[in-house]
Tab-separated table of C-alpha atoms in Angstrom:
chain	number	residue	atom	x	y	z
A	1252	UNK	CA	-65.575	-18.816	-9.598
A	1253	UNK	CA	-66.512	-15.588	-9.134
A	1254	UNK	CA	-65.751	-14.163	-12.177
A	1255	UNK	CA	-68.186	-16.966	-13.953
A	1256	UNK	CA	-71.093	-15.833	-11.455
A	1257	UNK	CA	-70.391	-12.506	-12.412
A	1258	UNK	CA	-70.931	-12.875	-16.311
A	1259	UNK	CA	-74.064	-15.161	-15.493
A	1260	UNK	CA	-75.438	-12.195	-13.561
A	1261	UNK	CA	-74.641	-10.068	-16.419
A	1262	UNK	CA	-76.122	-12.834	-19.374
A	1263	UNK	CA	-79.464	-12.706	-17.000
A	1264	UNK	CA	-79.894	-9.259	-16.597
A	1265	UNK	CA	-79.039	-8.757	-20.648
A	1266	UNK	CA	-81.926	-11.050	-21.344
A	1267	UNK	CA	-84.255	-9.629	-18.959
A	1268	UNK	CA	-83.891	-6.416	-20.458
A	1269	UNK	CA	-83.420	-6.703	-23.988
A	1270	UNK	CA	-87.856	-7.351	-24.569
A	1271	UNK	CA	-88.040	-3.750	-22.948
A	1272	UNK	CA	-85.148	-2.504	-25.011
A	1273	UNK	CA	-86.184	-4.293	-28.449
A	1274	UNK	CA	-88.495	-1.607	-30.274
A	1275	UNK	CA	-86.355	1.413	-28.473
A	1276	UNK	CA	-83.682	1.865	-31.133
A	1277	UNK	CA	-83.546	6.039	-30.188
A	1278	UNK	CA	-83.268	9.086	-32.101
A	1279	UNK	CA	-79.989	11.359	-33.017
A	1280	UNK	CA	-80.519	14.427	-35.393
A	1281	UNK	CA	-77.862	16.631	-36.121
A	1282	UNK	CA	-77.809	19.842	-37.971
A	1283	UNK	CA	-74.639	22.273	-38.907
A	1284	UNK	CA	-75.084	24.859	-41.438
A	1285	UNK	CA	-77.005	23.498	-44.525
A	1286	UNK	CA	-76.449	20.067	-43.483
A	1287	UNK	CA	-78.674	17.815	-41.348
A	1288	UNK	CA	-78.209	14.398	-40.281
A	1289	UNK	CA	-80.886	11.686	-38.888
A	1290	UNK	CA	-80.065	8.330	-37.955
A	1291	UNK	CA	-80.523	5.768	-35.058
A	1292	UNK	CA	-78.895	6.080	-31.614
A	1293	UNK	CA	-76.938	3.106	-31.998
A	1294	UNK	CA	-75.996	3.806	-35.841
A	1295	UNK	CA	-74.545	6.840	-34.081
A	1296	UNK	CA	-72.794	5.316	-31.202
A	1297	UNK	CA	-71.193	2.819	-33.831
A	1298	UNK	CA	-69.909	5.631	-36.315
A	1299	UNK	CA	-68.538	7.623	-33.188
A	1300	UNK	CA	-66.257	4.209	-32.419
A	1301	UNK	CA	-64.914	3.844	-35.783
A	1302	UNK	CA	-63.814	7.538	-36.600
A	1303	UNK	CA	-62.110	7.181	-33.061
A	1304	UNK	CA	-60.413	4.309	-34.261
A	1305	UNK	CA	-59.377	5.558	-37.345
A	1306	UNK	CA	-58.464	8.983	-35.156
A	1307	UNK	CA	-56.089	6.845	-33.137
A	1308	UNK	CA	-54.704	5.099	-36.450
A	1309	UNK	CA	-53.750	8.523	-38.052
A	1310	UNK	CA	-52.281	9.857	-35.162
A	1311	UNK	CA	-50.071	6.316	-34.578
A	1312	UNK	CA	-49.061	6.984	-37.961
A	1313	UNK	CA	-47.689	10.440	-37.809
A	1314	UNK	CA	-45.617	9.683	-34.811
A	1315	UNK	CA	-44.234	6.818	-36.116
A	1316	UNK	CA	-43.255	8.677	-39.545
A	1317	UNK	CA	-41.987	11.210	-37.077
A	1318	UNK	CA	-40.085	8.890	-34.640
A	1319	UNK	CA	-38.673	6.828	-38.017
A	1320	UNK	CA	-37.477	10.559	-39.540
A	1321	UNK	CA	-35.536	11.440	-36.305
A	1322	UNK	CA	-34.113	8.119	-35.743
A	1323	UNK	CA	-32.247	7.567	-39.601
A	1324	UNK	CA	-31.142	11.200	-39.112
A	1325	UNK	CA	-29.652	10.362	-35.708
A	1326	UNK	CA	-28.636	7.191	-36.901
A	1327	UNK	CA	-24.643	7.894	-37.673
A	1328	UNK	CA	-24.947	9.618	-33.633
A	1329	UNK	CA	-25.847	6.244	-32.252
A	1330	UNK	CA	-23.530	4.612	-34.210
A	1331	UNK	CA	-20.517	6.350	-32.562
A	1332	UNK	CA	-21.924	5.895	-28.745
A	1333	UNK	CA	-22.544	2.328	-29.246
A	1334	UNK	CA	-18.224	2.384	-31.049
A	1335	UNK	CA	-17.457	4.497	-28.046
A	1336	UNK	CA	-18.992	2.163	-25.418
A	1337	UNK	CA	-17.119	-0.947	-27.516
A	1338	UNK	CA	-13.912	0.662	-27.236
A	1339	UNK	CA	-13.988	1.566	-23.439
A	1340	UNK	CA	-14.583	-1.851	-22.698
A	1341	UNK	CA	-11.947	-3.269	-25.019
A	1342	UNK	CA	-9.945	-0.838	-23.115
A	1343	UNK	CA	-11.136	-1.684	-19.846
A	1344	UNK	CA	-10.314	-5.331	-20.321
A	1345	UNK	CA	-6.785	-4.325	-21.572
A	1346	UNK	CA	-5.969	-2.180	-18.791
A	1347	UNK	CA	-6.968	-5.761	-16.540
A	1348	UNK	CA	-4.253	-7.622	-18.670
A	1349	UNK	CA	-1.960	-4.500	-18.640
A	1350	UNK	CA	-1.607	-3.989	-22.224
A	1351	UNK	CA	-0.750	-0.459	-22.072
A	1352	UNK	CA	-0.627	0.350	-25.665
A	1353	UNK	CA	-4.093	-1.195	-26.793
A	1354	UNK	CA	-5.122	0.166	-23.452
A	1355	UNK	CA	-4.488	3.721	-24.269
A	1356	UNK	CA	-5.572	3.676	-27.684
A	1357	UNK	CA	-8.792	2.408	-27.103
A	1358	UNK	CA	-9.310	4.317	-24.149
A	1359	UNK	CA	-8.783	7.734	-26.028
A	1360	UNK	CA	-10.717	6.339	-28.887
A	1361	UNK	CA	-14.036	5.833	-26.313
A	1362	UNK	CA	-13.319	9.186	-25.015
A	1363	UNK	CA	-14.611	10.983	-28.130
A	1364	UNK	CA	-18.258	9.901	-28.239
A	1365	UNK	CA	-17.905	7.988	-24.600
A	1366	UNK	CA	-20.588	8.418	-21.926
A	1367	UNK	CA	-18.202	9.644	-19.294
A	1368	UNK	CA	-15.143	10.788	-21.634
A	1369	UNK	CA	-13.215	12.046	-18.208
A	1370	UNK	CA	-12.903	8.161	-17.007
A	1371	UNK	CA	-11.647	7.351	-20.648
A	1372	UNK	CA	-9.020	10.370	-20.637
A	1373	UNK	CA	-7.728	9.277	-16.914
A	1374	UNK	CA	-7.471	5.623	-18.157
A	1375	UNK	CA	-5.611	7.095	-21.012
A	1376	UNK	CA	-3.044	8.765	-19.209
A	1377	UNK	CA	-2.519	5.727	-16.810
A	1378	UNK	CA	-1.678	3.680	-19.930
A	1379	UNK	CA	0.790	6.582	-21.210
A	1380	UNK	CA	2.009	6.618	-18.018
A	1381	UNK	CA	3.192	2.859	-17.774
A	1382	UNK	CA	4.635	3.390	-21.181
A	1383	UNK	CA	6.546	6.227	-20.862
A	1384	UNK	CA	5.058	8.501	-22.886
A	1385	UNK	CA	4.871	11.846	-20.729
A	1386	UNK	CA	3.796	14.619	-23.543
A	1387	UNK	CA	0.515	12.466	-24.261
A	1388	UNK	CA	-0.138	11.804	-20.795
A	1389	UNK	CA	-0.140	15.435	-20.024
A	1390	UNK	CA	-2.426	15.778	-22.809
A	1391	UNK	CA	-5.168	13.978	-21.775
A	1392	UNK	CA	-4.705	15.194	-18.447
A	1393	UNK	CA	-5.278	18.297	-19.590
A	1394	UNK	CA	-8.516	17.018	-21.448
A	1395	UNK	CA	-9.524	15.740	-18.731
A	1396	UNK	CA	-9.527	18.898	-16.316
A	1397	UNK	CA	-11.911	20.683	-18.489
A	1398	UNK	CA	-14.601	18.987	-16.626
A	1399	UNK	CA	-15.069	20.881	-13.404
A	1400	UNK	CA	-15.657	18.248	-10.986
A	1401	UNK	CA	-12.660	16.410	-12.153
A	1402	UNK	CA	-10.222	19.021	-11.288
A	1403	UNK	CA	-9.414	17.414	-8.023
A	1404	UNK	CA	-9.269	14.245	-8.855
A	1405	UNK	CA	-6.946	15.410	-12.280
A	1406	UNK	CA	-4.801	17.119	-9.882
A	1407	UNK	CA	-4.065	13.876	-7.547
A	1408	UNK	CA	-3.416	12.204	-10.585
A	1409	UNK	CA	-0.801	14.336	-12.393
A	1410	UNK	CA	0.627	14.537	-8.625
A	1411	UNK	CA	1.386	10.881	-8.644
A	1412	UNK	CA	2.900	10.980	-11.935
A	1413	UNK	CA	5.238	13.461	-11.167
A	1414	UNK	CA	6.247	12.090	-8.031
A	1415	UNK	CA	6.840	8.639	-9.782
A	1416	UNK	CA	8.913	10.251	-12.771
A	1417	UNK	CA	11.135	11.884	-9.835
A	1418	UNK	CA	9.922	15.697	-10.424
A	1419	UNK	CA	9.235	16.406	-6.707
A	1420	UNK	CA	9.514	19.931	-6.940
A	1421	UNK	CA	6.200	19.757	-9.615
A	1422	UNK	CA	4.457	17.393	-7.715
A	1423	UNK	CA	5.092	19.602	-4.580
A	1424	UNK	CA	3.189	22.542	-6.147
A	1425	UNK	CA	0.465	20.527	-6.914
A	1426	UNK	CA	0.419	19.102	-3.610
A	1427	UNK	CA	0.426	22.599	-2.139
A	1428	UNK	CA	-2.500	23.837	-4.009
A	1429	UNK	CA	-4.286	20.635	-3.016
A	1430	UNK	CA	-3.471	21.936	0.591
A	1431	UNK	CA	-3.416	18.730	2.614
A	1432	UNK	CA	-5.482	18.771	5.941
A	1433	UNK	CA	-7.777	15.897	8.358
A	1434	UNK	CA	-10.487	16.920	5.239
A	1435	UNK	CA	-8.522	15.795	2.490
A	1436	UNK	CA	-9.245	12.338	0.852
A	1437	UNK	CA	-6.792	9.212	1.700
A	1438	UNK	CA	-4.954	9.133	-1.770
A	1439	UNK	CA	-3.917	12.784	-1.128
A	1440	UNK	CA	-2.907	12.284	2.099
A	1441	UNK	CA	-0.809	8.953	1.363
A	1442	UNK	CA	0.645	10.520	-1.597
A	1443	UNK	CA	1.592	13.877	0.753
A	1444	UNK	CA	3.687	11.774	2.999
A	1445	UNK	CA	5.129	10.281	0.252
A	1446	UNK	CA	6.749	13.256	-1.645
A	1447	UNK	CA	7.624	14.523	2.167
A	1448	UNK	CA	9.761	11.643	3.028
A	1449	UNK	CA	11.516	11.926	-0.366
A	1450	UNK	CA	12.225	15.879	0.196
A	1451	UNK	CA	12.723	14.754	3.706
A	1452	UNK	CA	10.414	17.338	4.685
A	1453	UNK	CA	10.508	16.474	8.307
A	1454	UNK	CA	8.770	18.951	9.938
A	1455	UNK	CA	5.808	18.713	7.119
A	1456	UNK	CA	5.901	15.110	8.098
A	1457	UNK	CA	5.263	15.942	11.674
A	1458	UNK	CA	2.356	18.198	10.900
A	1459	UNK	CA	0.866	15.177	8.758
A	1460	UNK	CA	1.099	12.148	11.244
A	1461	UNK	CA	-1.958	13.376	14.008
A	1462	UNK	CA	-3.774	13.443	10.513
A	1463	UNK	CA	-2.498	9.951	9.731
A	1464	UNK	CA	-3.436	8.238	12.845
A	1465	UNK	CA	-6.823	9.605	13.185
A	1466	UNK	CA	-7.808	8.384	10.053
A	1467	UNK	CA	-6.261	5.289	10.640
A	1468	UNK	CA	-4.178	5.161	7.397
A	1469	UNK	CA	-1.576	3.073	8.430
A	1470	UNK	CA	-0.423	0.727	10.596
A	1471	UNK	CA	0.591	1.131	14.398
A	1472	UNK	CA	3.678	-0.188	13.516
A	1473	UNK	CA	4.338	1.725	10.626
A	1474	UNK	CA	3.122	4.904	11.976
A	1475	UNK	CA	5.482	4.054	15.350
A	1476	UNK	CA	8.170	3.630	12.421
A	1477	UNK	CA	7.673	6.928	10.499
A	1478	UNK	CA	6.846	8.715	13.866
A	1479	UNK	CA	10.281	7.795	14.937
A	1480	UNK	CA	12.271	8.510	11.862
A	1481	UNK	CA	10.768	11.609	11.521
A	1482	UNK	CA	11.302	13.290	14.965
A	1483	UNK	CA	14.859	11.578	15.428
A	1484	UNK	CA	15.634	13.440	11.820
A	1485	UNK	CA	13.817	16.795	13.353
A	1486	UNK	CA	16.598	16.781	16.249
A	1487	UNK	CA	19.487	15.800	14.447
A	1488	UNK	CA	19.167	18.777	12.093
A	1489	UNK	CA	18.173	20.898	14.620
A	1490	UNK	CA	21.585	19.765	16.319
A	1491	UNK	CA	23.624	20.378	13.308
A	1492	UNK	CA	22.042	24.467	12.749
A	1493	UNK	CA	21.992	26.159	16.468
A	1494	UNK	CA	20.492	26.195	19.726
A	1495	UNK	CA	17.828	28.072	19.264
A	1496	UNK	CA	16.797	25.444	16.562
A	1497	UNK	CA	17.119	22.583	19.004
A	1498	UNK	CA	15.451	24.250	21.789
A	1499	UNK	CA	12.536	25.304	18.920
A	1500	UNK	CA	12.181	21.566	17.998
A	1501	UNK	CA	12.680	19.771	21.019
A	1502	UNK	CA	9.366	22.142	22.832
A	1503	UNK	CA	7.685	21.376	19.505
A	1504	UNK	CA	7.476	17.749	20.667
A	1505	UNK	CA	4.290	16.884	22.424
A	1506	UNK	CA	4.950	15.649	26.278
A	1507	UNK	CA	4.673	12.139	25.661
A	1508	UNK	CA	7.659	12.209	23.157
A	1509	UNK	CA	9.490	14.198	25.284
A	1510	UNK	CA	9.794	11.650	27.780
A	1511	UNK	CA	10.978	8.885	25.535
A	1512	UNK	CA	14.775	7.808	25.781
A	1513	UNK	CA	15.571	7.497	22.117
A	1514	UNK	CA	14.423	11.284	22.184
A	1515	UNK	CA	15.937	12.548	25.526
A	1516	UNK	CA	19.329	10.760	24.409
A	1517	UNK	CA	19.728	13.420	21.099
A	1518	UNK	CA	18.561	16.090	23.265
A	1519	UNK	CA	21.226	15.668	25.340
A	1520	UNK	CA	23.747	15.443	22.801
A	1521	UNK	CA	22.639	18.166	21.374
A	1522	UNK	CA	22.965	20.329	24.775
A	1523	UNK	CA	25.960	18.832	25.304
A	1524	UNK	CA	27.492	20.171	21.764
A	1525	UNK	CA	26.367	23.789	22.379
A	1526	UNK	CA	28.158	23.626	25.778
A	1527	UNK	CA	25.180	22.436	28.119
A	1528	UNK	CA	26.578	19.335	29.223
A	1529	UNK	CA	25.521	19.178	33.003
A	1530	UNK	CA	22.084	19.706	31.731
A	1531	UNK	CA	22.850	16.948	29.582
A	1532	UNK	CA	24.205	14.245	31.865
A	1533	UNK	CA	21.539	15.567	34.915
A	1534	UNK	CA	18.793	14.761	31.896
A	1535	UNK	CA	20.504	11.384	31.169
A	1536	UNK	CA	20.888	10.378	35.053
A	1537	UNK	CA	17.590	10.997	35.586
A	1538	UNK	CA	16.614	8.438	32.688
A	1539	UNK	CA	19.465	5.998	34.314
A	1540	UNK	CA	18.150	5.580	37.488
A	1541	UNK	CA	14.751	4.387	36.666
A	1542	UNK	CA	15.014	2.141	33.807
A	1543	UNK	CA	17.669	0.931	31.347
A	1544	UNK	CA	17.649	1.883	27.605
A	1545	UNK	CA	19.939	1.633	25.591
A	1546	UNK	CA	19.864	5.530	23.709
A	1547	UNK	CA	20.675	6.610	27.176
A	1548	UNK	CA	23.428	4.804	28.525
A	1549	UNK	CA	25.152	4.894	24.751
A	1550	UNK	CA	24.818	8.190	25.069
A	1551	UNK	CA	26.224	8.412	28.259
A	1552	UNK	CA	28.860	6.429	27.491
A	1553	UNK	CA	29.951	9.229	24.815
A	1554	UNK	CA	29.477	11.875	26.989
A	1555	UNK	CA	30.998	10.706	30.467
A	1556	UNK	CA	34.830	11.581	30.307
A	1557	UNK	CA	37.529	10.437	33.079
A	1558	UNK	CA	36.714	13.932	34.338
A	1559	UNK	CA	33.411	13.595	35.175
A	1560	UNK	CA	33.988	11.567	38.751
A	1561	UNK	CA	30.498	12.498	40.001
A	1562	UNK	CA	28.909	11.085	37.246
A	1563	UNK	CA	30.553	8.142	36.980
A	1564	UNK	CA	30.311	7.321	40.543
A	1565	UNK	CA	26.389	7.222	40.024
A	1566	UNK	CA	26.752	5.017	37.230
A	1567	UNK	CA	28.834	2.495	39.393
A	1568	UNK	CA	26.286	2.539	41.795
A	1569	UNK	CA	23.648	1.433	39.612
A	1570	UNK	CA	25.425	-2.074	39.640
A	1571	UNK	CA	23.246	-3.904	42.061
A	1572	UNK	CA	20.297	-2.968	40.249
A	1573	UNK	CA	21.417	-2.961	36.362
A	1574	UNK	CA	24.343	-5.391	36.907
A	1575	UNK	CA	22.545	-7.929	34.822
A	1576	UNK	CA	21.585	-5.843	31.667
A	1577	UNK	CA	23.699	-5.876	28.820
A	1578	UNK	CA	23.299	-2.162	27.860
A	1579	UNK	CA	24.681	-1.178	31.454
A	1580	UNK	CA	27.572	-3.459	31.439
A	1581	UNK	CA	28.557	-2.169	28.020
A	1582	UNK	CA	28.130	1.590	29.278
A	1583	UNK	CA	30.306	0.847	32.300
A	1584	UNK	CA	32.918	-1.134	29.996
A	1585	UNK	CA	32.916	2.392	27.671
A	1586	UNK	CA	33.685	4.286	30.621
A	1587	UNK	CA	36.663	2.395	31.322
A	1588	UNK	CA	37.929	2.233	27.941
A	1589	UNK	CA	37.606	6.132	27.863
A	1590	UNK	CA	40.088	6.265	30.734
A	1591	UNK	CA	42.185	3.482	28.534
A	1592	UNK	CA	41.510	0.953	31.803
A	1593	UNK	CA	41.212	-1.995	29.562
A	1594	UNK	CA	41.702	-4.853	32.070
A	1595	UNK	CA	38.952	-3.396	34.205
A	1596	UNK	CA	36.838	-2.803	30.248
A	1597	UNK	CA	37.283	-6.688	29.446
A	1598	UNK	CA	35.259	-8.502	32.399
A	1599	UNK	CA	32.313	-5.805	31.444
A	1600	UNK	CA	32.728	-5.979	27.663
A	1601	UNK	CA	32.867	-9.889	28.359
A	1602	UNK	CA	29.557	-10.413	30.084
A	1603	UNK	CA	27.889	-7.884	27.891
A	1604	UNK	CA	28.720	-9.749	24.656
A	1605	UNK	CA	27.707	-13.351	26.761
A	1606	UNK	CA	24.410	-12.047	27.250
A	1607	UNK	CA	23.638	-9.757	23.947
A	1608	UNK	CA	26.374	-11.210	21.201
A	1609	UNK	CA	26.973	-8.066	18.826
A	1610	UNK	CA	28.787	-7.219	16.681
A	1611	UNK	CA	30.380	-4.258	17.639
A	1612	UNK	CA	30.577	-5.485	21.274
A	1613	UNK	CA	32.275	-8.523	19.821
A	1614	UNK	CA	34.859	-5.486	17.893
A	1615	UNK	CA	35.513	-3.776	21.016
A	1616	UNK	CA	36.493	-6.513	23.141
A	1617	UNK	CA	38.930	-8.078	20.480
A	1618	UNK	CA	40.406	-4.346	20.505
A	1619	UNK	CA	40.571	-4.234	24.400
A	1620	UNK	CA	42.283	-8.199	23.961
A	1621	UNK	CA	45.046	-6.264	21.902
A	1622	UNK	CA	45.829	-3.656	23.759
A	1623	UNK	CA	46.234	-6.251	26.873
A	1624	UNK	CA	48.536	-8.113	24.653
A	1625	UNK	CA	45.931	-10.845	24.001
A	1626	UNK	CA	46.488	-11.533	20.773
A	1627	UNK	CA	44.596	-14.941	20.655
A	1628	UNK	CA	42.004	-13.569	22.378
A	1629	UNK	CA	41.676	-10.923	19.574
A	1630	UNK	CA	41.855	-13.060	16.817
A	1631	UNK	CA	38.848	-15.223	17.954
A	1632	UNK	CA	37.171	-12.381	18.913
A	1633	UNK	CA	37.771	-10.478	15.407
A	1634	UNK	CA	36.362	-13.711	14.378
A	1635	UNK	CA	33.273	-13.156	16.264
A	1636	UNK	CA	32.625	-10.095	14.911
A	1637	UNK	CA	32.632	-10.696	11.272
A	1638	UNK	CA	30.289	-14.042	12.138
């Protein structure tokens, strides 16, 4: 509506005007060098629009002839991107279906004229990697670390290949360059803890595991698991070198592991086997008294010897209280059988297997059975056993 009122305004004023404007048709005269020029104002204004036009034509022309020249001599250049583009996604869509050979091949075709040729080259090697085919895997690996900011990512790579191809010593180097710390990225840190369980690096394991839990890479349980493993496998060797080792290890534990059983129990063995054994059964005794676990009274139950009446009295004592538990009554049944009292062994080894059915428990009290002369007894508790 507006827009209407607006040219009606303008078709008004035209025609109010153009009486006043009839007989004024101006005056342009132009003179350079020899030549002069006279002619109208709007003759003038009308030749100015066409050479503009035709100004604008030319110059459309010459960048068109221009643009058209560059193109056709570019032409075989755009050809190649838009083969390389076709082949990574040919590849692409067999590394989906896990066609390794088409995979690879197309994938190190693409990486010739490809936009991101580093992508293609890793893809590449994956596909060599599923087949087999080490020598060209390395290859493009190497390819692929010419570009700079690839180098890390190259490095994890070739890493994981090694370790699945079983060189753990190569993949360690590489691993060791990449210097694993709470910066690192996840893959690097998974794959660390990897090639340390397979060297059995414990004590690199230990160093990794804060690391692990802060960044939440794995489970509770499976961290609990590994945690575990790890320090039980840190004692044990430290047992089987010296003292000094143990001692080392076991003040290398933070506080809180220190005061688990399954820990305190090795310990103890451990002081025990370098000649430390009151230490050993005053640490276990401790444990005894205010809860029952089973790493501590098995491993008083190795330890305690018909010698050691003190101790043992303690342990009898604790039969109001742990009377009921299963690991006691086996502890107290070991102790018996250690001073060959097998009559006074049964009635323990009895209740213990009534209330946790084992295996082994089953095993010792078809053993005690024999040596009573219970041969029936024996038989159906061999029987037991092997169920």
């Amino acid at each position: 509506m507006m827009r209407a009122l607006f040219y009606l305004v303008v078709i008004l004023l035209g025609l109010c005007v153009s009486p006043y404007l009839a007989g004024a048709n101006g005056y342009v005269y132009l003179a350079f060098a020899d030549y002069e020029i006279e002619t109208s104002l709007v003759f003038a204004i009308l030749a100015a629009i066409v050479f503009y036009t035709l100004l604008q034509l030319v110059e459309w022309v010459i960048v068109f002839l221009v643009n058209l020249l560059l193109s056709s001599r570019l032409l075989p250049e755009r050809w190649r991107r838009k083969a390389a583009r076709k082949h990574t996604l040919n590849g692409a869509l067999s590394l989906a279906e896990e066609d390794w050979p088409a995979a690879e091949k197309a994938m190190a075709k693409g990486a010739e004229k490809g936009e991101i040729p580093t992508l293609n080259l890793l893809a590449a090697a994956r596909a060599a990697q599923h087949q087999g085919n080490t020598e060209q895997r390395d290859n493009y690996l190497l390819e692929a670390d010419k570009e700079p900011t690839a180098k890390k990512a190259v490095a994890t790579t070739r890493m994981r290949y090694l370790l699945q191809q079983g060189k753990l010593d190569d993949a360690r180097a590489i691993l060791d360059e990449l210097n694993p710390s709470s910066k690192s990225k996840s893959p690097v840190l998974l794959l660390a803890l990897e090639l340390y369980q397979s060297q059995q690096d414990w004590h690199a394991i230990n160093l990794l595991l804060p690391i692990l839990k802060k960044r939440q890479l794995l489970t509770d349980e499976k961290w609990q698991a590994i945690a575990l493993q790890t320090k039980t496998a840190m004692l044990n060797h430290a047992i089987d070198t010296n003292e000094q080792e143990l001692e080392k290890v076991w003040h290398w534990l933070t506080r809180a592991a220190r005061k688990q059983p399954q820990y305190i129990a090795i310990y103890a063995r451990g002081l025990a086997k370098f000649d430390r054994k009151p230490e050993a059964l005053k640490l276990l005794l401790k444990q005894a008294k205010a809860s029952v676990h089973g790493d501590i009274y098995a491993a008083l139950a190795e330890l305690v010897t018909a010698a050691d009446v003190d101790t043992r009295q303690i342990l009898f004592a604790l039969e109001k209280k742990f009377a009921d538990n299963a690991e006691y009554q086996l502890c107290i049944a070991q102790l018996y059988l250690t001073s060959k009292e097998y009559r006074l062994a049964k009635p323990w080894l009895q209740k213990a297997c009534d209330q946790n059915p084992q295996s082994s428990s089953w095993q010792l009290l078809a053993e005690t059975c024999e040596h009573l002369g219970e041969q029936n007894a024996a038989i159906l508790n061999y029987r037991r056993a092997l169920s």
